[in-house]
GROMACS .gro file of C-alpha atoms in nm:
model
  408
    1UNK     CA    1   4.723  18.833  20.932
    2UNK     CA    2   4.765  18.584  21.220
    3UNK     CA    3   4.841  18.223  21.129
    4UNK     CA    4   4.552  17.985  21.201
    5UNK     CA    5   4.637  17.722  21.456
    6UNK     CA    6   4.540  17.358  21.404
    7UNK     CA    7   4.214  17.257  21.564
    8UNK     CA    8   4.092  16.932  21.713
    9UNK     CA    9   3.925  16.856  21.381
   10UNK     CA   10   4.258  16.896  21.202
   11UNK     CA   11   4.423  16.656  21.448
   12UNK     CA   12   4.146  16.400  21.399
   13UNK     CA   13   4.175  16.427  21.020
   14UNK     CA   14   4.552  16.383  21.044
   15UNK     CA   15   4.512  16.077  21.265
   16UNK     CA   16   4.250  15.929  21.033
   17UNK     CA   17   4.478  15.984  20.732
   18UNK     CA   18   4.770  15.816  20.909
   19UNK     CA   19   4.554  15.517  21.009
   20UNK     CA   20   4.411  15.472  20.657
   21UNK     CA   21   4.750  15.490  20.487
   22UNK     CA   22   4.912  15.265  20.748
   23UNK     CA   23   4.631  15.010  20.711
   24UNK     CA   24   4.670  15.014  20.333
   25UNK     CA   25   5.044  14.959  20.371
   26UNK     CA   26   4.996  14.674  20.617
   27UNK     CA   27   4.736  14.491  20.407
   28UNK     CA   28   4.913  14.535  20.074
   29UNK     CA   29   5.050  14.247  19.868
   30UNK     CA   30   5.403  14.388  19.864
   31UNK     CA   31   5.627  14.363  20.170
   32UNK     CA   32   5.586  14.656  20.408
   33UNK     CA   33   5.881  14.893  20.440
   34UNK     CA   34   5.954  15.140  20.721
   35UNK     CA   35   5.960  15.419  20.461
   36UNK     CA   36   5.594  15.349  20.377
   37UNK     CA   37   5.494  15.411  20.738
   38UNK     CA   38   5.710  15.721  20.737
   39UNK     CA   39   5.504  15.849  20.443
   40UNK     CA   40   5.188  15.766  20.641
   41UNK     CA   41   5.312  15.986  20.927
   42UNK     CA   42   5.398  16.265  20.681
   43UNK     CA   43   5.056  16.255  20.512
   44UNK     CA   44   4.888  16.279  20.852
   45UNK     CA   45   5.116  16.559  20.972
   46UNK     CA   46   5.033  16.774  20.669
   47UNK     CA   47   4.676  16.804  20.800
   48UNK     CA   48   4.809  16.997  21.099
   49UNK     CA   49   4.931  17.280  20.873
   50UNK     CA   50   4.658  17.260  20.609
   51UNK     CA   51   4.444  17.521  20.790
   52UNK     CA   52   4.721  17.782  20.786
   53UNK     CA   53   4.873  17.693  20.448
   54UNK     CA   54   4.614  17.496  20.247
   55UNK     CA   55   4.780  17.520  19.904
   56UNK     CA   56   5.133  17.427  20.020
   57UNK     CA   57   4.988  17.131  20.215
   58UNK     CA   58   4.794  17.025  19.908
   59UNK     CA   59   5.098  17.042  19.680
   60UNK     CA   60   5.316  16.865  19.939
   61UNK     CA   61   5.064  16.582  19.954
   62UNK     CA   62   5.063  16.551  19.574
   63UNK     CA   63   5.444  16.544  19.567
   64UNK     CA   64   5.446  16.292  19.852
   65UNK     CA   65   5.210  16.057  19.664
   66UNK     CA   66   5.422  16.088  19.350
   67UNK     CA   67   5.741  16.014  19.546
   68UNK     CA   68   5.571  15.723  19.725
   69UNK     CA   69   5.485  15.545  19.403
   70UNK     CA   70   5.820  15.634  19.247
   71UNK     CA   71   5.990  15.441  19.528
   72UNK     CA   72   5.778  15.136  19.442
   73UNK     CA   73   5.627  15.111  19.790
   74UNK     CA   74   5.310  14.907  19.867
   75UNK     CA   75   5.004  15.052  19.687
   76UNK     CA   76   4.782  15.272  19.899
   77UNK     CA   77   4.555  15.427  19.635
   78UNK     CA   78   4.487  15.800  19.608
   79UNK     CA   79   4.190  15.854  19.833
   80UNK     CA   80   4.356  15.749  20.159
   81UNK     CA   81   4.642  16.005  20.156
   82UNK     CA   82   4.466  16.279  19.956
   83UNK     CA   83   4.099  16.289  20.065
   84UNK     CA   84   4.148  16.474  20.394
   85UNK     CA   85   4.383  16.739  20.255
   86UNK     CA   86   4.150  16.794  19.957
   87UNK     CA   87   3.867  16.856  20.205
   88UNK     CA   88   4.083  17.088  20.415
   89UNK     CA   89   4.187  17.295  20.113
   90UNK     CA   90   3.829  17.331  19.989
   91UNK     CA   91   3.709  17.418  20.339
   92UNK     CA   92   3.967  17.700  20.347
   93UNK     CA   93   3.838  17.845  20.021
   94UNK     CA   94   4.078  17.669  19.781
   95UNK     CA   95   3.826  17.442  19.610
   96UNK     CA   96   3.966  17.514  19.262
   97UNK     CA   97   4.318  17.422  19.374
   98UNK     CA   98   4.181  17.103  19.531
   99UNK     CA   99   3.996  17.011  19.212
  100UNK     CA  100   4.301  17.074  18.990
  101UNK     CA  101   4.540  16.880  19.215
  102UNK     CA  102   4.293  16.594  19.256
  103UNK     CA  103   4.233  16.574  18.884
  104UNK     CA  104   4.606  16.580  18.813
  105UNK     CA  105   4.666  16.294  19.057
  106UNK     CA  106   4.390  16.089  18.896
  107UNK     CA  107   4.524  16.153  18.547
  108UNK     CA  108   4.879  16.061  18.651
  109UNK     CA  109   4.755  15.746  18.826
  110UNK     CA  110   4.551  15.630  18.527
  111UNK     CA  111   4.837  15.696  18.286
  112UNK     CA  112   5.084  15.511  18.510
  113UNK     CA  113   4.861  15.207  18.555
  114UNK     CA  114   4.781  15.183  18.186
  115UNK     CA  115   5.154  15.211  18.108
  116UNK     CA  116   5.222  14.923  18.346
  117UNK     CA  117   4.977  14.702  18.156
  118UNK     CA  118   4.676  14.704  18.392
  119UNK     CA  119   4.340  14.618  18.238
  120UNK     CA  120   4.195  14.939  18.085
  121UNK     CA  121   3.838  14.841  18.171
  122UNK     CA  122   3.918  14.802  18.539
  123UNK     CA  123   4.136  15.112  18.550
  124UNK     CA  124   3.892  15.340  18.366
  125UNK     CA  125   3.566  15.182  18.476
  126UNK     CA  126   3.615  15.093  18.838
  127UNK     CA  127   3.928  15.254  18.976
  128UNK     CA  128   3.892  15.593  18.807
  129UNK     CA  129   3.519  15.621  18.876
  130UNK     CA  130   3.532  15.534  19.244
  131UNK     CA  131   3.833  15.750  19.327
  132UNK     CA  132   3.706  16.044  19.120
  133UNK     CA  133   3.368  16.024  19.294
  134UNK     CA  134   3.532  16.018  19.638
  135UNK     CA  135   3.763  16.313  19.562
  136UNK     CA  136   3.476  16.513  19.416
  137UNK     CA  137   3.266  16.439  19.723
  138UNK     CA  138   3.528  16.557  19.974
  139UNK     CA  139   3.598  16.875  19.774
  140UNK     CA  140   3.224  16.948  19.754
  141UNK     CA  141   3.185  16.879  20.126
  142UNK     CA  142   3.469  17.113  20.218
  143UNK     CA  143   3.330  17.389  19.997
  144UNK     CA  144   2.981  17.341  20.144
  145UNK     CA  145   3.117  17.366  20.498
  146UNK     CA  146   3.298  17.688  20.407
  147UNK     CA  147   2.983  17.842  20.257
  148UNK     CA  148   2.776  17.737  20.557
  149UNK     CA  149   3.028  17.896  20.792
  150UNK     CA  150   3.030  18.215  20.583
  151UNK     CA  151   2.650  18.222  20.590
  152UNK     CA  152   2.645  18.191  20.968
  153UNK     CA  153   2.902  18.469  20.998
  154UNK     CA  154   2.698  18.693  20.767
  155UNK     CA  155   2.380  18.625  20.962
  156UNK     CA  156   2.560  18.707  21.287
  157UNK     CA  157   2.691  19.029  21.131
  158UNK     CA  158   2.341  19.124  21.016
  159UNK     CA  159   2.206  19.064  21.366
  160UNK     CA  160   2.471  19.298  21.506
  161UNK     CA  161   2.397  19.561  21.239
  162UNK     CA  162   2.023  19.535  21.301
  163UNK     CA  163   2.074  19.573  21.676
  164UNK     CA  164   2.293  19.879  21.620
  165UNK     CA  165   2.037  20.029  21.384
  166UNK     CA  166   1.762  19.972  21.641
  167UNK     CA  167   1.978  20.143  21.902
  168UNK     CA  168   2.037  20.440  21.674
  169UNK     CA  169   1.669  20.464  21.585
  170UNK     CA  170   1.579  20.458  21.954
  171UNK     CA  171   1.833  20.735  22.015
  172UNK     CA  172   1.685  20.937  21.727
  173UNK     CA  173   1.338  20.896  21.870
  174UNK     CA  174   1.456  21.002  22.214
  175UNK     CA  175   1.625  21.308  22.064
  176UNK     CA  176   1.314  21.396  21.863
  177UNK     CA  177   1.099  21.363  22.174
  178UNK     CA  178   1.344  21.576  22.371
  179UNK     CA  179   1.325  21.850  22.109
  180UNK     CA  180   0.946  21.827  22.099
  181UNK     CA  181   0.921  21.866  22.475
  182UNK     CA  182   1.170  22.154  22.468
  183UNK     CA  183   0.956  22.333  22.208
  184UNK     CA  184   0.640  22.272  22.410
  185UNK     CA  185   0.796  22.407  22.729
  186UNK     CA  186   0.944  22.708  22.548
  187UNK     CA  187   0.616  22.795  22.378
  188UNK     CA  188   0.415  22.755  22.697
  189UNK     CA  189   0.649  22.947  22.926
  190UNK     CA  190   0.745  23.208  22.668
  191UNK     CA  191   0.386  23.311  22.606
  192UNK     CA  192   0.287  23.294  22.972
  193UNK     CA  193   0.586  23.491  23.097
  194UNK     CA  194   0.519  23.761  22.837
  195UNK     CA  195   0.163  23.797  22.966
  196UNK     CA  196   0.280  23.792  23.329
  197UNK     CA  197   0.552  24.051  23.264
  198UNK     CA  198   0.318  24.283  23.080
  199UNK     CA  199   0.040  24.256  23.336
  200UNK     CA  200   0.287  24.307  23.619
  201UNK     CA  201   0.392  24.634  23.456
  202UNK     CA  202   0.025  24.730  23.419
  203UNK     CA  203  -0.040  24.648  23.784
  204UNK     CA  204   0.262  24.850  23.891
  205UNK     CA  205   0.142  25.152  23.691
  206UNK     CA  206  -0.210  25.110  23.826
  207UNK     CA  207  -0.083  25.106  24.184
  208UNK     CA  208   0.114  25.420  24.114
  209UNK     CA  209  -0.199  25.583  23.969
  210UNK     CA  210  -0.417  25.445  24.252
  211UNK     CA  211  -0.647  25.260  24.010
  212UNK     CA  212  -0.747  24.939  24.193
  213UNK     CA  213  -0.984  24.822  23.918
  214UNK     CA  214  -0.692  24.800  23.673
  215UNK     CA  215  -0.489  24.610  23.933
  216UNK     CA  216  -0.768  24.355  23.968
  217UNK     CA  217  -0.783  24.303  23.589
  218UNK     CA  218  -0.404  24.265  23.566
  219UNK     CA  219  -0.386  24.019  23.855
  220UNK     CA  220  -0.673  23.815  23.710
  221UNK     CA  221  -0.488  23.793  23.379
  222UNK     CA  222  -0.169  23.686  23.558
  223UNK     CA  223  -0.361  23.421  23.754
  224UNK     CA  224  -0.529  23.290  23.436
  225UNK     CA  225  -0.203  23.276  23.241
  226UNK     CA  226  -0.023  23.104  23.528
  227UNK     CA  227  -0.299  22.846  23.568
  228UNK     CA  228  -0.299  22.768  23.196
  229UNK     CA  229   0.079  22.731  23.195
  230UNK     CA  230   0.075  22.500  23.495
  231UNK     CA  231  -0.190  22.281  23.332
  232UNK     CA  232   0.019  22.247  23.014
  233UNK     CA  233   0.336  22.176  23.212
  234UNK     CA  234   0.156  21.910  23.417
  235UNK     CA  235   0.037  21.749  23.093
  236UNK     CA  236   0.390  21.754  22.950
  237UNK     CA  237   0.540  21.606  23.266
  238UNK     CA  238   0.263  21.350  23.279
  239UNK     CA  239   0.357  21.238  22.929
  240UNK     CA  240   0.717  21.200  23.041
  241UNK     CA  241   0.616  20.995  23.345
  242UNK     CA  242   0.362  20.789  23.153
  243UNK     CA  243   0.086  20.909  23.386
  244UNK     CA  244  -0.234  20.895  23.182
  245UNK     CA  245  -0.428  21.070  23.458
  246UNK     CA  246  -0.270  21.411  23.389
  247UNK     CA  247  -0.252  21.394  23.012
  248UNK     CA  248  -0.471  21.611  22.798
  249UNK     CA  249  -0.504  21.656  22.421
  250UNK     CA  250  -0.256  21.900  22.267
  251UNK     CA  251  -0.393  22.245  22.183
  252UNK     CA  252  -0.538  22.300  21.839
  253UNK     CA  253  -0.716  22.553  21.621
  254UNK     CA  254  -1.029  22.522  21.836
  255UNK     CA  255  -0.838  22.680  22.126
  256UNK     CA  256  -0.719  22.986  21.934
  257UNK     CA  257  -1.019  23.185  22.055
  258UNK     CA  258  -0.918  23.130  22.418
  259UNK     CA  259  -0.559  23.221  22.331
  260UNK     CA  260  -0.673  23.544  22.164
  261UNK     CA  261  -0.894  23.631  22.462
  262UNK     CA  262  -0.600  23.589  22.699
  263UNK     CA  263  -0.391  23.826  22.491
  264UNK     CA  264  -0.675  24.079  22.479
  265UNK     CA  265  -0.676  24.086  22.858
  266UNK     CA  266  -0.313  24.194  22.833
  267UNK     CA  267  -0.420  24.508  22.648
  268UNK     CA  268  -0.342  24.401  22.290
  269UNK     CA  269  -0.642  24.401  22.058
  270UNK     CA  270  -0.663  24.069  21.871
  271UNK     CA  271  -0.895  24.007  21.578
  272UNK     CA  272  -0.930  23.634  21.501
  273UNK     CA  273  -1.082  23.504  21.179
  274UNK     CA  274  -1.117  23.135  21.097
  275UNK     CA  275  -1.236  23.032  20.749
  276UNK     CA  276  -1.306  22.685  20.618
  277UNK     CA  277  -1.360  22.353  20.792
  278UNK     CA  278  -1.097  22.326  21.066
  279UNK     CA  279  -1.280  22.066  21.271
  280UNK     CA  280  -1.121  21.767  21.094
  281UNK     CA  281  -0.761  21.886  21.084
  282UNK     CA  282  -0.488  21.632  21.163
  283UNK     CA  283  -0.389  21.674  21.527
  284UNK     CA  284  -0.027  21.757  21.445
  285UNK     CA  285  -0.136  22.029  21.200
  286UNK     CA  286  -0.374  22.182  21.453
  287UNK     CA  287  -0.109  22.184  21.726
  288UNK     CA  288   0.148  22.340  21.494
  289UNK     CA  289  -0.098  22.611  21.391
  290UNK     CA  290  -0.175  22.689  21.756
  291UNK     CA  291   0.194  22.712  21.851
  292UNK     CA  292   0.275  22.935  21.551
  293UNK     CA  293  -0.002  23.179  21.638
  294UNK     CA  294   0.098  23.166  22.005
  295UNK     CA  295   0.460  23.251  21.922
  296UNK     CA  296   0.358  23.532  21.686
  297UNK     CA  297   0.129  23.686  21.950
  298UNK     CA  298   0.401  23.649  22.212
  299UNK     CA  299   0.645  23.841  21.994
  300UNK     CA  300   0.387  24.108  21.927
  301UNK     CA  301   0.343  24.150  22.304
  302UNK     CA  302   0.712  24.148  22.387
  303UNK     CA  303   0.882  24.331  22.105
  304UNK     CA  304   0.657  24.491  21.843
  305UNK     CA  305   0.500  24.775  22.049
  306UNK     CA  306   0.179  24.688  21.866
  307UNK     CA  307  -0.175  24.787  21.962
  308UNK     CA  308  -0.359  24.550  21.729
  309UNK     CA  309  -0.298  24.206  21.577
  310UNK     CA  310  -0.506  24.041  21.303
  311UNK     CA  311  -0.498  23.661  21.294
  312UNK     CA  312  -0.640  23.481  20.991
  313UNK     CA  313  -0.669  23.102  20.970
  314UNK     CA  314  -0.792  22.955  20.644
  315UNK     CA  315  -0.841  22.586  20.560
  316UNK     CA  316  -0.850  22.491  20.193
  317UNK     CA  317  -0.864  22.151  20.028
  318UNK     CA  318  -0.500  22.061  20.082
  319UNK     CA  319  -0.344  22.332  20.299
  320UNK     CA  320  -0.394  22.537  20.611
  321UNK     CA  321  -0.270  22.896  20.586
  322UNK     CA  322  -0.201  23.126  20.880
  323UNK     CA  323  -0.140  23.498  20.873
  324UNK     CA  324  -0.057  23.710  21.177
  325UNK     CA  325  -0.020  24.085  21.111
  326UNK     CA  326   0.044  24.349  21.378
  327UNK     CA  327   0.062  24.728  21.359
  328UNK     CA  328   0.390  24.755  21.545
  329UNK     CA  329   0.741  24.850  21.434
  330UNK     CA  330   0.771  24.601  21.151
  331UNK     CA  331   1.101  24.444  21.049
  332UNK     CA  332   1.318  24.755  21.065
  333UNK     CA  333   1.437  24.708  21.422
  334UNK     CA  334   1.735  24.491  21.510
  335UNK     CA  335   1.659  24.126  21.585
  336UNK     CA  336   1.531  24.023  21.925
  337UNK     CA  337   1.698  23.769  22.145
  338UNK     CA  338   1.382  23.584  22.239
  339UNK     CA  339   1.506  23.524  22.594
  340UNK     CA  340   1.232  23.688  22.795
  341UNK     CA  341   1.353  24.051  22.792
  342UNK     CA  342   1.122  24.305  22.965
  343UNK     CA  343   0.815  24.412  22.774
  344UNK     CA  344   0.824  24.752  22.604
  345UNK     CA  345   1.175  24.820  22.726
  346UNK     CA  346   1.328  24.889  22.388
  347UNK     CA  347   1.372  24.522  22.294
  348UNK     CA  348   1.324  24.441  21.929
  349UNK     CA  349   1.073  24.225  21.747
  350UNK     CA  350   1.140  23.852  21.788
  351UNK     CA  351   1.061  23.759  21.426
  352UNK     CA  352   1.259  23.986  21.202
  353UNK     CA  353   1.416  23.979  20.861
  354UNK     CA  354   1.264  23.812  20.560
  355UNK     CA  355   1.320  23.595  20.261
  356UNK     CA  356   1.283  23.223  20.231
  357UNK     CA  357   1.577  23.004  20.325
  358UNK     CA  358   1.640  22.655  20.187
  359UNK     CA  359   1.381  22.401  20.285
  360UNK     CA  360   1.094  22.650  20.279
  361UNK     CA  361   1.190  22.829  20.602
  362UNK     CA  362   1.252  23.197  20.643
  363UNK     CA  363   1.596  23.294  20.771
  364UNK     CA  364   1.564  23.567  21.028
  365UNK     CA  365   1.839  23.768  21.187
  366UNK     CA  366   1.936  23.696  21.543
  367UNK     CA  367   1.908  23.372  21.733
  368UNK     CA  368   1.547  23.371  21.849
  369UNK     CA  369   1.460  23.039  22.007
  370UNK     CA  370   1.094  23.112  21.935
  371UNK     CA  371   1.158  23.157  21.564
  372UNK     CA  372   1.375  22.849  21.553
  373UNK     CA  373   1.105  22.644  21.723
  374UNK     CA  374   0.841  22.779  21.486
  375UNK     CA  375   1.054  22.700  21.183
  376UNK     CA  376   1.130  22.348  21.309
  377UNK     CA  377   0.764  22.273  21.369
  378UNK     CA  378   0.661  22.391  21.024
  379UNK     CA  379   0.953  22.215  20.854
  380UNK     CA  380   0.854  21.881  21.007
  381UNK     CA  381   0.522  21.907  20.822
  382UNK     CA  382   0.681  22.019  20.495
  383UNK     CA  383   0.535  22.368  20.524
  384UNK     CA  384   0.678  22.716  20.465
  385UNK     CA  385   0.723  23.028  20.677
  386UNK     CA  386   0.751  23.384  20.545
  387UNK     CA  387   0.807  23.691  20.761
  388UNK     CA  388   0.858  24.057  20.687
  389UNK     CA  389   0.710  24.403  20.700
  390UNK     CA  390   0.336  24.420  20.635
  391UNK     CA  391   0.184  24.665  20.392
  392UNK     CA  392   0.055  24.870  20.683
  393UNK     CA  393   0.402  24.904  20.830
  394UNK     CA  394   0.370  24.639  21.097
  395UNK     CA  395   0.505  24.285  21.098
  396UNK     CA  396   0.362  23.988  20.910
  397UNK     CA  397   0.402  23.614  20.970
  398UNK     CA  398   0.264  23.389  20.694
  399UNK     CA  399   0.264  23.009  20.726
  400UNK     CA  400   0.139  22.743  20.485
  401UNK     CA  401   0.091  22.390  20.619
  402UNK     CA  402  -0.003  22.081  20.414
  403UNK     CA  403  -0.295  21.885  20.556
  404UNK     CA  404  -0.136  21.550  20.474
  405UNK     CA  405   0.066  21.543  20.799
  406UNK     CA  406   0.440  21.504  20.847
  407UNK     CA  407   0.647  21.442  20.538
  408UNK     CA  408   0.867  21.126  20.530
   0.00000   0.00000   0.00000
C-alpha cells in the first residue's frame, strides 16, 4: 500500500502546533531554554508524518510530552502539543488510539500535578475539565471528518455503480430489441418466401402444362405475399428509424383469417376455428399467437407434404391455447434446417421431435431458427410449447399462453 504524503492541511497543522507550543514556552514563568523550542519543532514535525503513520506519531507525541516535563522545561499544557496529532489520528481512523493516549496523558498530568502539591480543586475542576473537553472535541472532529469523507466516497461509488447498471440495462434492452426485430424479420420473410417458392413451382408446372389460369392464380398469390411482406418490413424499419408515418399495429388473432386465406391460395387447405372472446387479448399475446400459427403453417408448407391443416384458437378465462395439426409426415422424418430449402424437395418438417424441455419449451431436434423463435416468444410470456405426431399421423403444435402478459 503506498505511503500517504503530507498535505497542505498537515503542514498547516504542524505550523500551528509549533506556534502554539513556542508561544507557551515564550510566555511561561520559567526561563525559556533552547531545548523547549526544539521540542516545539519536533511536535510540529510529527504532523507531517501523522497521515502515513498515525499511531507512531501519536505515541511519539506522548513520549515527547513526557520527556518535556521530565526535563523540567517551561509548562506548555497538554492541548497545545497534543491536540493536532489527536485530530490527525482520529481522522485517519485511529480514534480509539487517540482517546486512549489522550486519556493517559490527562491521567499522568493530573497525578503529577497533585503529587507536586497543586490545589486539587483547580487541577480536577478547571485544568482537567478544560483539557479533557478540548481533547475530546478534537478526537470527535477528526472522527467526524473521516466518516464524512467515507460517506462521500460511498456516494460517489454508488453513482458509478448506478451509471454502470443503467448502461447494462440499456445494453440489455438494445439486445432484446435486436432479437425481437430478428424474430419479426425471420417470421415475415420465412412465411413469405415459402409461399413465393411454392407458387413459383406451381407457375412453372402450369407453364409446362400450358394452363394459364393456374399461372395467373400463382402469380397473384406471389404478388399478395410479396406486398404483405414489404408492408411488414416497412413497419419494422419505420420502428427502427422512429418514423411514425410507416408504423402499423403488430399482427394479432384478428388477422389469422387473412393469413389462412393466403396459405389456401398456395394450395394447402386451412381450416381455422376461433373460440372464445379474443377481441380483448393483450397485444403481446395476440402477436405471439399470430407468429406461432404463421410459423406452423410455414413449416407445413415447406416440409410436411401436407394437404390440410386445422388451426384451433381458444380463449379461456386465463389462457389462450393454440393447436395446429396437419396431415403430413408427422415427426418421423429427420429434423429440418429451417433455412428456406425448396418446397417439396425432400426436406423434412421444421418442427420435429417432442417432449417438454426445462422452462416449458419443447426441445426439438435440429437447429430450426423458426422453432427457436417460436419457443423464445412463448417463453417470454411464461407459456408452453408441445410438438409431436398427431393422432391422425400428421404433426401437431400445441401452445398455451397466459393472458396476464410477460412474466417478470
